[in-house]
PDB file of C-alpha atoms in Angstrom:
ATOM      1  CA  MET A1438      -0.027   0.156   0.136  1.00 91.00           C
ATOM      2  CA  GLU A1439       1.192   3.744  -0.881  1.00 86.00           C
ATOM      3  CA  LEU A1440      -0.066   6.927  -0.228  1.00 87.00           C
ATOM      4  CA  GLN A1441       0.025   8.672  -3.362  1.00 82.00           C
ATOM      5  CA  THR A1442       1.028  12.501  -3.962  1.00 86.00           C
ATOM      6  CA  ARG A1443      -2.001  14.284  -5.845  1.00 85.00           C
ATOM      7  CA  PRO A1444      -0.900  16.680  -8.447  1.00 91.00           C
ATOM      8  CA  ALA A1445      -2.283  20.194  -8.176  1.00 96.00           C
ATOM      9  CA  THR A1446      -5.761  21.142  -9.871  1.00 97.00           C
ATOM     10  CA  ARG A1447      -5.486  22.301 -13.203  1.00 97.00           C
ATOM     11  CA  LYS A1448      -7.358  24.604 -15.280  1.00 98.00           C
ATOM     12  CA  LEU A1449      -8.640  22.834 -18.562  1.00 98.00           C
ATOM     13  CA  PRO A1450      -7.634  24.203 -21.869  1.00 97.00           C
ATOM     14  CA  GLU A1451      -9.907  26.571 -24.040  1.00 97.00           C
ATOM     15  CA  LYS A1452      -9.104  24.568 -26.974  1.00 97.00           C
ATOM     16  CA  MET A1453     -11.212  21.608 -25.466  1.00 97.00           C
ATOM     17  CA  PHE A1454     -13.531  23.250 -23.218  1.00 98.00           C
ATOM     18  CA  THR A1455     -16.070  26.132 -23.294  1.00 98.00           C
ATOM     19  CA  GLY A1456     -16.191  28.180 -19.902  1.00 98.00           C
ATOM     20  CA  ASP A1457     -14.293  27.487 -16.888  1.00 98.00           C
ATOM     21  CA  ALA A1458     -13.274  23.703 -15.801  1.00 98.00           C
ATOM     22  CA  TRP A1459     -10.851  22.405 -13.484  1.00 98.00           C
ATOM     23  CA  ALA A1460      -9.492  18.732 -13.014  1.00 98.00           C
ATOM     24  CA  ASP A1461      -8.037  16.714 -10.256  1.00 97.00           C
ATOM     25  CA  VAL A1462      -6.171  13.730 -11.223  1.00 95.00           C
ATOM     26  CA  ILE A1463      -7.242  10.810  -9.376  1.00 95.00           C
ATOM     27  CA  TYR A1464      -5.295   8.140 -10.909  1.00 91.00           C
ATOM     28  CA  ARG A1465      -3.109   7.639 -14.006  1.00 87.00           C
ATOM     29  CA  GLY A1466      -1.870   4.263 -14.341  1.00 82.00           C
ATOM     30  CA  GLU A1467       1.642   3.500 -15.407  1.00 81.00           C
ATOM     31  CA  GLU A1468       2.307   0.704 -18.227  1.00 83.00           C
ATOM     32  CA  PRO A1469       0.788  -1.795 -18.470  1.00 87.00           C
ATOM     33  CA  SER A1470      -2.136   0.050 -16.840  1.00 86.00           C
ATOM     34  CA  ARG A1471      -3.810   2.557 -19.233  1.00 88.00           C
ATOM     35  CA  THR A1472      -6.544   3.537 -16.606  1.00 92.00           C
ATOM     36  CA  ARG A1473      -7.255   7.215 -16.011  1.00 93.00           C
ATOM     37  CA  ALA A1474      -9.447   8.909 -13.534  1.00 95.00           C
ATOM     38  CA  ASN A1475      -9.939  12.669 -12.823  1.00 97.00           C
ATOM     39  CA  ALA A1476     -12.485  14.486 -10.779  1.00 98.00           C
ATOM     40  CA  VAL A1477     -13.596  17.222 -13.123  1.00 98.00           C
ATOM     41  CA  HIS A1478     -15.310  20.411 -12.022  1.00 98.00           C
ATOM     42  CA  PHE A1479     -17.294  22.692 -14.225  1.00 98.00           C
ATOM     43  CA  ALA A1480     -18.602  26.230 -13.571  1.00 98.00           C
ATOM     44  CA  PRO A1481     -22.323  26.621 -14.572  1.00 98.00           C
ATOM     45  CA  GLY A1482     -22.450  26.441 -18.373  1.00 98.00           C
ATOM     46  CA  ALA A1483     -18.850  25.152 -18.750  1.00 98.00           C
ATOM     47  CA  ARG A1484     -18.842  22.015 -21.135  1.00 98.00           C
ATOM     48  CA  THR A1485     -16.205  19.934 -23.102  1.00 98.00           C
ATOM     49  CA  ALA A1486     -15.792  19.976 -26.926  1.00 98.00           C
ATOM     50  CA  TRP A1487     -17.267  17.253 -28.902  1.00 98.00           C
ATOM     51  CA  HIS A1488     -14.731  14.438 -28.438  1.00 98.00           C
ATOM     52  CA  SER A1489     -14.334  10.679 -28.519  1.00 97.00           C
ATOM     53  CA  HIS A1490     -12.416   8.142 -26.643  1.00 96.00           C
ATOM     54  CA  GLY A1491     -10.973   4.952 -28.322  1.00 94.00           C
ATOM     55  CA  ILE A1492     -12.022   2.628 -25.438  1.00 94.00           C
ATOM     56  CA  GLY A1493     -15.018   4.443 -24.244  1.00 96.00           C
ATOM     57  CA  GLN A1494     -15.511   6.448 -21.255  1.00 97.00           C
ATOM     58  CA  THR A1495     -17.693   6.383 -17.912  1.00 98.00           C
ATOM     59  CA  LEU A1496     -18.890   9.485 -16.034  1.00 98.00           C
ATOM     60  CA  TYR A1497     -20.063   9.007 -12.304  1.00 98.00           C
ATOM     61  CA  ILE A1498     -21.893  12.319 -11.602  1.00 98.00           C
ATOM     62  CA  VAL A1499     -20.769  13.623  -8.035  1.00 98.00           C
ATOM     63  CA  GLN A1500     -22.583  17.053  -7.389  1.00 98.00           C
ATOM     64  CA  GLY A1501     -24.652  19.536  -9.603  1.00 98.00           C
ATOM     65  CA  ILE A1502     -26.732  19.091 -12.946  1.00 98.00           C
ATOM     66  CA  ALA A1503     -24.782  17.417 -15.600  1.00 98.00           C
ATOM     67  CA  LEU A1504     -25.736  17.640 -19.247  1.00 98.00           C
ATOM     68  CA  ILE A1505     -24.458  14.831 -21.732  1.00 98.00           C
ATOM     69  CA  GLN A1506     -25.025  14.507 -25.536  1.00 97.00           C
ATOM     70  CA  SER A1507     -24.023  12.090 -28.237  1.00 97.00           C
ATOM     71  CA  ARG A1508     -23.871  13.516 -31.636  1.00 96.00           C
ATOM     72  CA  GLY A1509     -27.281  13.584 -33.064  1.00 93.00           C
ATOM     73  CA  GLY A1510     -28.877  12.613 -29.889  1.00 94.00           C
ATOM     74  CA  LYS A1511     -30.865  14.522 -27.089  1.00 94.00           C
ATOM     75  CA  VAL A1512     -29.198  16.231 -24.453  1.00 97.00           C
ATOM     76  CA  LEU A1513     -29.358  14.108 -21.291  1.00 97.00           C
ATOM     77  CA  GLU A1514     -29.796  15.672 -17.872  1.00 97.00           C
ATOM     78  CA  ALA A1515     -28.158  13.380 -15.245  1.00 98.00           C
ATOM     79  CA  HIS A1516     -27.893  14.043 -11.467  1.00 97.00           C
ATOM     80  CA  PRO A1517     -25.512  13.000  -8.397  1.00 98.00           C
ATOM     81  CA  GLY A1518     -25.052   9.156  -8.135  1.00 98.00           C
ATOM     82  CA  GLN A1519     -26.119   8.480 -11.985  1.00 97.00           C
ATOM     83  CA  VAL A1520     -23.626   6.772 -14.150  1.00 98.00           C
ATOM     84  CA  ILE A1521     -23.167   7.232 -18.032  1.00 97.00           C
ATOM     85  CA  TRP A1522     -21.319   5.180 -20.392  1.00 97.00           C
ATOM     86  CA  THR A1523     -20.155   6.490 -23.722  1.00 96.00           C
ATOM     87  CA  PRO A1524     -18.978   3.588 -26.111  1.00 97.00           C
ATOM     88  CA  PRO A1525     -15.675   3.405 -27.855  1.00 96.00           C
ATOM     89  CA  GLY A1526     -15.554   6.082 -30.720  1.00 96.00           C
ATOM     90  CA  GLU A1527     -18.867   7.724 -30.088  1.00 97.00           C
ATOM     91  CA  GLU A1528     -18.671  11.526 -30.503  1.00 98.00           C
ATOM     92  CA  HIS A1529     -20.102  13.319 -27.278  1.00 98.00           C
ATOM     93  CA  TRP A1530     -19.760  16.170 -24.820  1.00 98.00           C
ATOM     94  CA  HIS A1531     -20.413  16.682 -21.144  1.00 98.00           C
ATOM     95  CA  GLY A1532     -20.778  19.711 -18.719  1.00 98.00           C
ATOM     96  CA  ALA A1533     -22.645  21.691 -16.352  1.00 98.00           C
ATOM     97  CA  ALA A1534     -26.268  22.941 -16.637  1.00 98.00           C
ATOM     98  CA  PRO A1535     -26.222  26.601 -17.170  1.00 97.00           C
ATOM     99  CA  ASP A1536     -27.397  27.213 -13.433  1.00 97.00           C
ATOM    100  CA  HIS A1537     -25.354  24.794 -11.389  1.00 97.00           C
ATOM    101  CA  PHE A1538     -21.772  23.884 -10.664  1.00 98.00           C
ATOM    102  CA  MET A1539     -21.144  20.343 -11.618  1.00 98.00           C
ATOM    103  CA  THR A1540     -18.405  17.794 -10.743  1.00 98.00           C
ATOM    104  CA  HIS A1541     -18.050  14.272 -12.129  1.00 98.00           C
ATOM    105  CA  ILE A1542     -15.449  11.464 -11.872  1.00 98.00           C
ATOM    106  CA  ALA A1543     -14.388  10.628 -15.590  1.00 98.00           C
ATOM    107  CA  LEU A1544     -12.911   7.012 -15.981  1.00 97.00           C
ATOM    108  CA  TRP A1545     -11.164   5.966 -19.232  1.00 94.00           C
ATOM    109  CA  GLU A1546      -8.279   4.014 -20.559  1.00 92.00           C
ATOM    110  CA  GLY A1547      -5.402   5.373 -22.499  1.00 86.00           C
ATOM    111  CA  ASP A1548      -4.508   8.743 -24.092  1.00 82.00           C
ATOM    112  CA  ASP A1549      -6.692   8.259 -27.381  1.00 86.00           C
ATOM    113  CA  VAL A1550      -8.739  11.022 -27.260  1.00 93.00           C
ATOM    114  CA  ASP A1551     -10.054  12.463 -30.220  1.00 96.00           C
ATOM    115  CA  TRP A1552     -10.994  16.128 -29.571  1.00 97.00           C
ATOM    116  CA  LEU A1553     -13.278  18.007 -32.160  1.00 98.00           C
ATOM    117  CA  ASP A1554     -15.260  21.275 -32.894  1.00 98.00           C
ATOM    118  CA  HIS A1555     -16.743  23.108 -29.973  1.00 98.00           C
ATOM    119  CA  VAL A1556     -20.370  22.793 -28.884  1.00 98.00           C
ATOM    120  CA  THR A1557     -22.495  25.437 -30.130  1.00 97.00           C
ATOM    121  CA  ASP A1558     -24.660  27.563 -27.954  1.00 96.00           C
ATOM    122  CA  ALA A1559     -27.629  25.874 -30.053  1.00 95.00           C
ATOM    123  CA  GLU A1560     -26.708  22.458 -29.350  1.00 96.00           C
ATOM    124  CA  TYR A1561     -25.884  23.294 -25.668  1.00 97.00           C
ATOM    125  CA  ALA A1562     -29.361  24.668 -25.316  1.00 95.00           C
ATOM    126  CA  GLY A1563     -30.990  21.879 -27.312  1.00 90.00           C
ATOM    127  CA  PRO A1564     -33.987  19.597 -25.714  1.00 89.00           C
ATOM    128  CA  ARG A1565     -33.169  17.882 -22.562  1.00 91.00           C
ATOM    129  CA  THR A1566     -34.431  14.378 -21.632  1.00 90.00           C
ATOM    130  CA  ARG A1567     -33.799  12.367 -18.360  1.00 88.00           C
ATOM    131  CA  GLU A1568     -34.042   9.090 -20.403  1.00 76.00           C
ATOM    132  CA  LEU A1569     -32.517   8.191 -23.586  1.00 65.00           C
TER     133      LEU A1569
END
């Protein structure tokens, strides 16, 4: 057993995020592990750009109201305790509702993330659902 030293919280880049978002690394496996886990904190209205993960991604909502959308789908509203899985290669975005901070734990493997275009205000404000 070993108590791990945590890196400092880092502000996430405008190239990949709209609005203010920060990440705390929880775990970054060393080879042969490819496991990654971050606590990501979004200010109201902040969100990722469209992106996909080569092996998929799991999000565990910790606090606030999360908005998640797969390209061409409805905006899913998720709440603390809910878990969202995005399959390998699925283009999606996630972020905070316009009136709440949001924190999620992001779990994925490897560094093969394909960052795409920013989410437009119209996409972000699209119709919401609580079920897909």
